[in-house]
Amino acid sequence: RGRLEIFTATSYQRLLVHRCSAYYKVIPESDSGSKSIWISFCIDSRIPSKRISDLVPVEQSKQPAFKIMSRSAQDRIRAQSQSRTGSVNGEDAESSDVEPSEAGSIGGRNSAQNRQKKALTMEEREAAYNEARSRIFMDFED
C-alpha cells in the first residue's frame, strides 16, 4: 500500500484532488490542520502510466520587457501647465467653466467647496437634489 501527500492551496485544487481520487479509485484523507490531502492506494486503484503533470506542458513565463521612456523638457512643461488649470489649481467652481457637480471628478473638491456645502440648509440641499435629479432623469419615461 502506497501513500502520497498532496498540498493544496485553494479549495478548487482540493476539489480536483477529490474528483481525481474518485476516478482513479484511491482513498483521499483530508488533514484539516495543514490543508493537505493524503492519498492512499488500494487494490482497486487505477494508477495511470503517465502522470497528469507530464501531459500538461510547462509554462514558460517570460517577463515583459519594460522600457522607461524619458520626456523632453517641452513635454514636462506642457504636462505641468495642464495640471494647473481650472478647479485643480484651487479656483472656486464658480470662476471655472466646470459645473459644480463635475468639479469633484476632475480634481477633487477643495476645502472651500466642502465648507460651502456644509453651510447649506436642509431645504437648499433638497432643492439642489431635486434639480440634479430632474436633470438626470429628464428624458426618462415611467
Short mmCIF file of N, CA and C in Angstrom, two decimals:
data_model
loop_
_atom_site.label_atom_id
_atom_site.label_comp_id
_atom_site.label_asym_id
_atom_site.label_seq_id
_atom_site.Cartn_x
_atom_site.Cartn_y
_atom_site.Cartn_z
N ARG A 1 0.84 -1.19 0.00
CA ARG A 1 0.00 0.00 0.00
C ARG A 1 0.88 1.24 0.00
N GLY A 2 0.63 2.14 -0.96
CA GLY A 2 1.37 3.38 -1.03
C GLY A 2 0.54 4.53 -0.50
N ARG A 3 1.25 5.58 -0.12
CA ARG A 3 0.58 6.75 0.41
C ARG A 3 1.30 7.98 -0.10
N LEU A 4 0.53 9.00 -0.50
CA LEU A 4 1.10 10.20 -1.10
C LEU A 4 0.44 11.42 -0.47
N GLU A 5 1.25 12.42 -0.09
CA GLU A 5 0.70 13.65 0.48
C GLU A 5 0.67 14.73 -0.60
N ILE A 6 -0.49 15.37 -0.75
CA ILE A 6 -0.66 16.42 -1.75
C ILE A 6 -1.03 17.71 -1.02
N PHE A 7 -0.25 18.77 -1.25
CA PHE A 7 -0.53 20.07 -0.65
C PHE A 7 -1.40 20.88 -1.60
N THR A 8 -2.54 21.33 -1.11
CA THR A 8 -3.46 22.11 -1.93
C THR A 8 -3.57 23.51 -1.35
N ALA A 9 -3.48 24.50 -2.22
CA ALA A 9 -3.53 25.89 -1.76
C ALA A 9 -4.95 26.45 -1.79
N THR A 10 -5.77 25.99 -2.71
CA THR A 10 -7.11 26.54 -2.84
C THR A 10 -8.16 25.45 -2.73
N SER A 11 -9.39 25.87 -2.54
CA SER A 11 -10.48 24.91 -2.45
C SER A 11 -10.71 24.23 -3.80
N TYR A 12 -10.42 24.92 -4.89
CA TYR A 12 -10.57 24.32 -6.21
C TYR A 12 -9.58 23.17 -6.40
N GLN A 13 -8.36 23.36 -5.92
CA GLN A 13 -7.37 22.28 -6.01
C GLN A 13 -7.80 21.08 -5.17
N ARG A 14 -8.36 21.34 -3.99
CA ARG A 14 -8.86 20.23 -3.17
C ARG A 14 -9.99 19.49 -3.87
N LEU A 15 -10.87 20.25 -4.54
CA LEU A 15 -11.96 19.63 -5.30
C LEU A 15 -11.39 18.73 -6.40
N LEU A 16 -10.39 19.23 -7.11
CA LEU A 16 -9.78 18.42 -8.17
C LEU A 16 -9.16 17.14 -7.63
N VAL A 17 -8.50 17.24 -6.49
CA VAL A 17 -7.89 16.04 -5.90
C VAL A 17 -8.96 15.02 -5.54
N HIS A 18 -10.05 15.49 -4.95
CA HIS A 18 -11.13 14.55 -4.58
C HIS A 18 -11.81 13.94 -5.81
N ARG A 19 -12.01 14.76 -6.84
CA ARG A 19 -12.63 14.21 -8.07
C ARG A 19 -11.71 13.20 -8.74
N CYS A 20 -10.42 13.51 -8.83
CA CYS A 20 -9.47 12.58 -9.45
C CYS A 20 -9.32 11.31 -8.62
N SER A 21 -9.38 11.46 -7.30
CA SER A 21 -9.26 10.27 -6.46
C SER A 21 -10.46 9.35 -6.64
N ALA A 22 -11.63 9.92 -6.88
CA ALA A 22 -12.81 9.09 -7.15
C ALA A 22 -12.65 8.38 -8.50
N TYR A 23 -12.09 9.09 -9.48
CA TYR A 23 -11.92 8.49 -10.81
C TYR A 23 -10.88 7.37 -10.78
N TYR A 24 -9.77 7.62 -10.09
CA TYR A 24 -8.69 6.62 -10.05
C TYR A 24 -8.85 5.61 -8.92
N LYS A 25 -9.94 5.72 -8.16
CA LYS A 25 -10.27 4.78 -7.09
C LYS A 25 -9.17 4.70 -6.04
N VAL A 26 -8.75 5.88 -5.59
CA VAL A 26 -7.83 5.96 -4.46
C VAL A 26 -8.59 6.59 -3.30
N ILE A 27 -8.05 6.47 -2.10
CA ILE A 27 -8.76 6.93 -0.91
C ILE A 27 -8.15 8.25 -0.43
N PRO A 28 -8.91 9.37 -0.51
CA PRO A 28 -8.38 10.65 -0.01
C PRO A 28 -8.66 10.81 1.48
N GLU A 29 -7.69 11.30 2.21
CA GLU A 29 -7.85 11.59 3.64
C GLU A 29 -7.42 13.03 3.86
N SER A 30 -8.36 13.88 4.27
CA SER A 30 -8.08 15.30 4.45
C SER A 30 -7.44 15.55 5.80
N ASP A 31 -6.44 16.42 5.79
CA ASP A 31 -5.81 16.87 7.02
C ASP A 31 -6.21 18.33 7.19
N SER A 32 -7.10 18.60 8.13
CA SER A 32 -7.64 19.95 8.28
C SER A 32 -6.61 20.95 8.80
N GLY A 33 -5.63 20.50 9.51
CA GLY A 33 -4.63 21.41 10.07
C GLY A 33 -3.71 22.02 9.05
N SER A 34 -3.25 21.22 8.09
CA SER A 34 -2.26 21.73 7.14
C SER A 34 -2.81 21.90 5.73
N LYS A 35 -4.10 21.68 5.54
CA LYS A 35 -4.74 21.77 4.23
C LYS A 35 -4.09 20.83 3.21
N SER A 36 -3.58 19.75 3.68
CA SER A 36 -3.02 18.77 2.76
C SER A 36 -3.95 17.56 2.71
N ILE A 37 -3.82 16.78 1.65
CA ILE A 37 -4.64 15.60 1.47
C ILE A 37 -3.72 14.41 1.27
N TRP A 38 -3.94 13.38 2.06
CA TRP A 38 -3.19 12.14 1.90
C TRP A 38 -3.97 11.23 0.97
N ILE A 39 -3.30 10.68 -0.02
CA ILE A 39 -3.90 9.76 -0.97
C ILE A 39 -3.36 8.37 -0.67
N SER A 40 -4.28 7.44 -0.37
CA SER A 40 -3.88 6.06 -0.11
C SER A 40 -4.30 5.18 -1.28
N PHE A 41 -3.36 4.38 -1.75
CA PHE A 41 -3.63 3.47 -2.86
C PHE A 41 -4.15 2.15 -2.30
N CYS A 42 -5.10 1.56 -3.00
CA CYS A 42 -5.63 0.26 -2.58
C CYS A 42 -5.57 -0.70 -3.77
N ILE A 43 -6.10 -1.87 -3.60
CA ILE A 43 -6.03 -2.91 -4.63
C ILE A 43 -6.78 -2.49 -5.89
N ASP A 44 -7.91 -1.82 -5.73
CA ASP A 44 -8.73 -1.42 -6.88
C ASP A 44 -8.26 -0.14 -7.58
N SER A 45 -7.23 0.47 -7.08
CA SER A 45 -6.77 1.75 -7.64
C SER A 45 -6.27 1.57 -9.07
N ARG A 46 -6.60 2.55 -9.89
CA ARG A 46 -6.15 2.56 -11.28
C ARG A 46 -5.07 3.63 -11.42
N ILE A 47 -3.84 3.24 -11.36
CA ILE A 47 -2.74 4.18 -11.47
C ILE A 47 -2.39 4.32 -12.95
N PRO A 48 -2.47 5.55 -13.48
CA PRO A 48 -2.17 5.72 -14.91
C PRO A 48 -0.66 5.59 -15.17
N SER A 49 -0.34 5.21 -16.39
CA SER A 49 1.07 5.07 -16.73
C SER A 49 1.74 6.44 -16.86
N LYS A 50 0.98 7.44 -17.31
CA LYS A 50 1.50 8.80 -17.41
C LYS A 50 0.86 9.67 -16.34
N ARG A 51 1.64 10.56 -15.77
CA ARG A 51 1.10 11.50 -14.80
C ARG A 51 0.42 12.65 -15.52
N ILE A 52 -0.55 13.26 -14.87
CA ILE A 52 -1.24 14.40 -15.45
C ILE A 52 -0.25 15.55 -15.65
N SER A 53 0.66 15.71 -14.73
CA SER A 53 1.64 16.80 -14.85
C SER A 53 2.56 16.60 -16.05
N ASP A 54 2.74 15.36 -16.50
CA ASP A 54 3.55 15.11 -17.69
C ASP A 54 2.79 15.49 -18.97
N LEU A 55 1.46 15.44 -18.92
CA LEU A 55 0.66 15.76 -20.09
C LEU A 55 0.53 17.26 -20.34
N VAL A 56 0.63 18.04 -19.27
CA VAL A 56 0.49 19.49 -19.39
C VAL A 56 1.87 20.09 -19.60
N PRO A 57 2.06 20.86 -20.67
CA PRO A 57 3.38 21.44 -20.91
C PRO A 57 3.72 22.49 -19.85
N VAL A 58 5.00 22.59 -19.55
CA VAL A 58 5.46 23.56 -18.56
C VAL A 58 5.34 24.95 -19.16
N GLU A 59 4.75 25.84 -18.39
CA GLU A 59 4.54 27.19 -18.87
C GLU A 59 5.83 27.98 -18.73
N GLN A 60 6.28 28.56 -19.82
CA GLN A 60 7.49 29.36 -19.79
C GLN A 60 7.08 30.82 -19.67
N SER A 61 7.15 31.32 -18.46
CA SER A 61 6.73 32.70 -18.24
C SER A 61 7.88 33.63 -18.59
N LYS A 62 7.62 34.47 -19.54
CA LYS A 62 8.61 35.43 -19.98
C LYS A 62 8.20 36.80 -19.46
N GLN A 63 9.07 37.42 -18.72
CA GLN A 63 8.78 38.73 -18.18
C GLN A 63 8.73 39.75 -19.31
N PRO A 64 7.69 40.56 -19.35
CA PRO A 64 7.63 41.56 -20.41
C PRO A 64 8.75 42.59 -20.24
N ALA A 65 9.28 43.01 -21.34
CA ALA A 65 10.36 43.98 -21.30
C ALA A 65 9.77 45.38 -21.20
N PHE A 66 10.13 46.10 -20.16
CA PHE A 66 9.66 47.45 -19.97
C PHE A 66 10.76 48.42 -20.33
N LYS A 67 10.39 49.46 -21.00
CA LYS A 67 11.33 50.49 -21.35
C LYS A 67 10.79 51.80 -20.80
N ILE A 68 11.55 52.43 -19.93
CA ILE A 68 11.12 53.70 -19.37
C ILE A 68 11.45 54.78 -20.38
N MET A 69 10.40 55.46 -20.80
CA MET A 69 10.58 56.49 -21.80
C MET A 69 10.82 57.83 -21.11
N SER A 70 11.77 58.57 -21.60
CA SER A 70 12.06 59.86 -20.99
C SER A 70 11.31 60.95 -21.74
N ARG A 71 10.86 61.96 -20.98
CA ARG A 71 10.15 63.08 -21.57
C ARG A 71 11.14 64.17 -21.95
N SER A 72 10.79 64.89 -22.97
CA SER A 72 11.60 66.04 -23.32
C SER A 72 11.21 67.19 -22.39
N ALA A 73 12.01 68.23 -22.36
CA ALA A 73 11.72 69.38 -21.50
C ALA A 73 10.41 70.03 -21.90
N GLN A 74 10.12 70.06 -23.18
CA GLN A 74 8.88 70.67 -23.67
C GLN A 74 7.66 69.88 -23.19
N ASP A 75 7.75 68.55 -23.18
CA ASP A 75 6.65 67.72 -22.70
C ASP A 75 6.40 67.93 -21.21
N ARG A 76 7.47 68.09 -20.43
CA ARG A 76 7.32 68.31 -18.99
C ARG A 76 6.61 69.63 -18.72
N ILE A 77 6.98 70.67 -19.45
CA ILE A 77 6.35 71.98 -19.27
C ILE A 77 4.87 71.91 -19.63
N ARG A 78 4.55 71.22 -20.72
CA ARG A 78 3.16 71.09 -21.15
C ARG A 78 2.34 70.32 -20.11
N ALA A 79 2.89 69.26 -19.55
CA ALA A 79 2.17 68.47 -18.55
C ALA A 79 1.95 69.27 -17.28
N GLN A 80 2.93 70.06 -16.86
CA GLN A 80 2.79 70.88 -15.65
C GLN A 80 1.74 71.96 -15.86
N SER A 81 1.72 72.58 -17.03
CA SER A 81 0.76 73.65 -17.26
C SER A 81 -0.66 73.10 -17.33
N GLN A 82 -0.84 71.90 -17.86
CA GLN A 82 -2.18 71.31 -17.93
C GLN A 82 -2.69 70.91 -16.55
N SER A 83 -1.81 70.51 -15.66
CA SER A 83 -2.26 70.08 -14.35
C SER A 83 -2.61 71.25 -13.45
N ARG A 84 -2.26 72.47 -13.83
CA ARG A 84 -2.53 73.65 -13.00
C ARG A 84 -3.77 74.42 -13.43
N THR A 85 -4.51 73.96 -14.39
CA THR A 85 -5.65 74.72 -14.90
C THR A 85 -6.93 74.35 -14.18
N GLY A 86 -7.91 75.29 -14.23
CA GLY A 86 -9.27 75.03 -13.74
C GLY A 86 -9.35 74.81 -12.26
N SER A 87 -10.27 73.97 -11.84
CA SER A 87 -10.52 73.75 -10.42
C SER A 87 -9.38 72.99 -9.76
N VAL A 88 -8.51 72.37 -10.54
CA VAL A 88 -7.39 71.65 -9.97
C VAL A 88 -6.42 72.62 -9.33
N ASN A 89 -6.34 73.84 -9.88
CA ASN A 89 -5.42 74.85 -9.39
C ASN A 89 -5.92 75.49 -8.11
N GLY A 90 -7.08 75.12 -7.64
CA GLY A 90 -7.60 75.66 -6.39
C GLY A 90 -8.61 76.76 -6.61
N GLU A 91 -9.02 77.04 -7.82
CA GLU A 91 -10.02 78.05 -8.07
C GLU A 91 -11.37 77.55 -7.60
N ASP A 92 -12.25 78.46 -7.29
CA ASP A 92 -13.60 78.07 -6.91
C ASP A 92 -14.33 77.56 -8.13
N ALA A 93 -15.36 76.77 -7.91
CA ALA A 93 -16.11 76.21 -9.02
C ALA A 93 -16.84 77.28 -9.80
N GLU A 94 -17.19 78.43 -9.16
CA GLU A 94 -17.91 79.48 -9.86
C GLU A 94 -17.03 80.16 -10.91
N SER A 95 -15.73 80.32 -10.64
CA SER A 95 -14.85 81.01 -11.57
C SER A 95 -14.35 80.11 -12.67
N SER A 96 -14.55 78.85 -12.54
CA SER A 96 -14.11 77.93 -13.56
C SER A 96 -15.27 77.61 -14.48
N ASP A 97 -14.98 77.09 -15.68
CA ASP A 97 -16.05 76.75 -16.61
C ASP A 97 -16.57 75.34 -16.37
N VAL A 98 -16.21 74.74 -15.27
CA VAL A 98 -16.62 73.38 -14.93
C VAL A 98 -17.83 73.45 -14.03
N GLU A 99 -18.83 72.61 -14.29
CA GLU A 99 -20.02 72.53 -13.46
C GLU A 99 -19.63 72.13 -12.04
N PRO A 100 -20.34 72.60 -11.01
CA PRO A 100 -20.01 72.22 -9.64
C PRO A 100 -20.08 70.71 -9.43
N SER A 101 -21.00 70.04 -10.11
CA SER A 101 -21.11 68.59 -9.93
C SER A 101 -19.95 67.85 -10.59
N GLU A 102 -19.29 68.52 -11.58
CA GLU A 102 -18.17 67.89 -12.27
C GLU A 102 -16.84 68.21 -11.62
N ALA A 103 -16.80 69.22 -10.75
CA ALA A 103 -15.53 69.65 -10.17
C ALA A 103 -14.89 68.54 -9.36
N GLY A 104 -15.68 67.73 -8.69
CA GLY A 104 -15.11 66.66 -7.88
C GLY A 104 -14.48 65.57 -8.71
N SER A 105 -14.99 65.32 -9.91
CA SER A 105 -14.46 64.24 -10.72
C SER A 105 -13.17 64.64 -11.42
N ILE A 106 -12.91 65.94 -11.56
CA ILE A 106 -11.69 66.35 -12.24
C ILE A 106 -10.52 66.44 -11.29
N GLY A 107 -10.66 67.21 -10.24
CA GLY A 107 -9.50 67.39 -9.38
C GLY A 107 -9.79 67.19 -7.92
N GLY A 108 -10.93 66.74 -7.57
CA GLY A 108 -11.28 66.58 -6.18
C GLY A 108 -11.86 67.88 -5.64
N ARG A 109 -12.64 67.81 -4.60
CA ARG A 109 -13.25 69.01 -4.03
C ARG A 109 -12.25 69.67 -3.09
N ASN A 110 -12.20 71.00 -3.15
CA ASN A 110 -11.30 71.68 -2.22
C ASN A 110 -12.06 72.01 -0.95
N SER A 111 -11.36 72.51 0.04
CA SER A 111 -11.98 72.72 1.35
C SER A 111 -13.02 73.83 1.32
N ALA A 112 -12.86 74.82 0.42
CA ALA A 112 -13.85 75.90 0.33
C ALA A 112 -15.19 75.34 -0.13
N GLN A 113 -15.18 74.42 -1.07
CA GLN A 113 -16.43 73.82 -1.53
C GLN A 113 -17.07 73.00 -0.43
N ASN A 114 -16.26 72.29 0.36
CA ASN A 114 -16.81 71.48 1.44
C ASN A 114 -17.46 72.36 2.50
N ARG A 115 -16.82 73.49 2.83
CA ARG A 115 -17.41 74.40 3.81
C ARG A 115 -18.70 75.00 3.28
N GLN A 116 -18.71 75.34 1.97
CA GLN A 116 -19.89 75.92 1.35
C GLN A 116 -21.05 74.92 1.37
N LYS A 117 -20.74 73.64 1.13
CA LYS A 117 -21.78 72.62 1.11
C LYS A 117 -22.33 72.38 2.51
N LYS A 118 -21.48 72.42 3.53
CA LYS A 118 -21.93 72.21 4.90
C LYS A 118 -22.80 73.36 5.39
N ALA A 119 -22.59 74.55 4.82
CA ALA A 119 -23.35 75.72 5.26
C ALA A 119 -24.77 75.73 4.70
N LEU A 120 -25.09 74.89 3.73
CA LEU A 120 -26.42 74.87 3.14
C LEU A 120 -27.45 74.33 4.13
N THR A 121 -28.65 74.89 4.06
CA THR A 121 -29.72 74.37 4.91
C THR A 121 -30.30 73.12 4.27
N MET A 122 -31.16 72.46 5.00
CA MET A 122 -31.77 71.23 4.52
C MET A 122 -32.63 71.50 3.29
N GLU A 123 -33.35 72.63 3.30
CA GLU A 123 -34.21 72.97 2.17
C GLU A 123 -33.37 73.23 0.91
N GLU A 124 -32.23 73.91 1.08
CA GLU A 124 -31.36 74.20 -0.06
C GLU A 124 -30.75 72.90 -0.61
N ARG A 125 -30.41 72.00 0.28
CA ARG A 125 -29.87 70.70 -0.17
C ARG A 125 -30.93 69.91 -0.94
N GLU A 126 -32.17 69.91 -0.43
CA GLU A 126 -33.25 69.20 -1.12
C GLU A 126 -33.53 69.82 -2.49
N ALA A 127 -33.48 71.15 -2.57
CA ALA A 127 -33.71 71.82 -3.85
C ALA A 127 -32.60 71.46 -4.84
N ALA A 128 -31.35 71.43 -4.38
CA ALA A 128 -30.24 71.06 -5.25
C ALA A 128 -30.37 69.60 -5.70
N TYR A 129 -30.82 68.74 -4.77
CA TYR A 129 -31.01 67.33 -5.10
C TYR A 129 -32.10 67.17 -6.16
N ASN A 130 -33.22 67.84 -5.96
CA ASN A 130 -34.33 67.74 -6.91
C ASN A 130 -33.94 68.29 -8.28
N GLU A 131 -33.16 69.36 -8.29
CA GLU A 131 -32.69 69.93 -9.56
C GLU A 131 -31.78 68.94 -10.30
N ALA A 132 -30.86 68.33 -9.57
CA ALA A 132 -29.96 67.35 -10.18
C ALA A 132 -30.74 66.13 -10.64
N ARG A 133 -31.70 65.70 -9.84
CA ARG A 133 -32.50 64.52 -10.19
C ARG A 133 -33.31 64.77 -11.46
N SER A 134 -33.90 65.97 -11.56
CA SER A 134 -34.68 66.27 -12.76
C SER A 134 -33.78 66.39 -13.99
N ARG A 135 -32.57 66.89 -13.80
CA ARG A 135 -31.63 66.98 -14.91
C ARG A 135 -31.19 65.59 -15.38
N ILE A 136 -30.97 64.69 -14.44
CA ILE A 136 -30.50 63.34 -14.77
C ILE A 136 -31.62 62.53 -15.43
N PHE A 137 -32.82 62.59 -14.86
CA PHE A 137 -33.93 61.77 -15.35
C PHE A 137 -34.87 62.55 -16.25
N MET A 138 -34.36 63.57 -16.94
CA MET A 138 -35.17 64.42 -17.78
C MET A 138 -35.86 63.64 -18.89
N ASP A 139 -35.15 62.76 -19.56
CA ASP A 139 -35.71 62.03 -20.68
C ASP A 139 -36.27 60.67 -20.31
N PHE A 140 -36.28 60.35 -19.03
CA PHE A 140 -36.74 59.03 -18.57
C PHE A 140 -38.26 59.01 -18.50
N GLU A 141 -38.85 58.00 -19.14
CA GLU A 141 -40.31 57.86 -19.11
C GLU A 141 -40.69 56.75 -18.16
N ASP A 142 -41.77 56.94 -17.39
CA ASP A 142 -42.20 55.94 -16.41
C ASP A 142 -42.80 54.77 -17.07
#
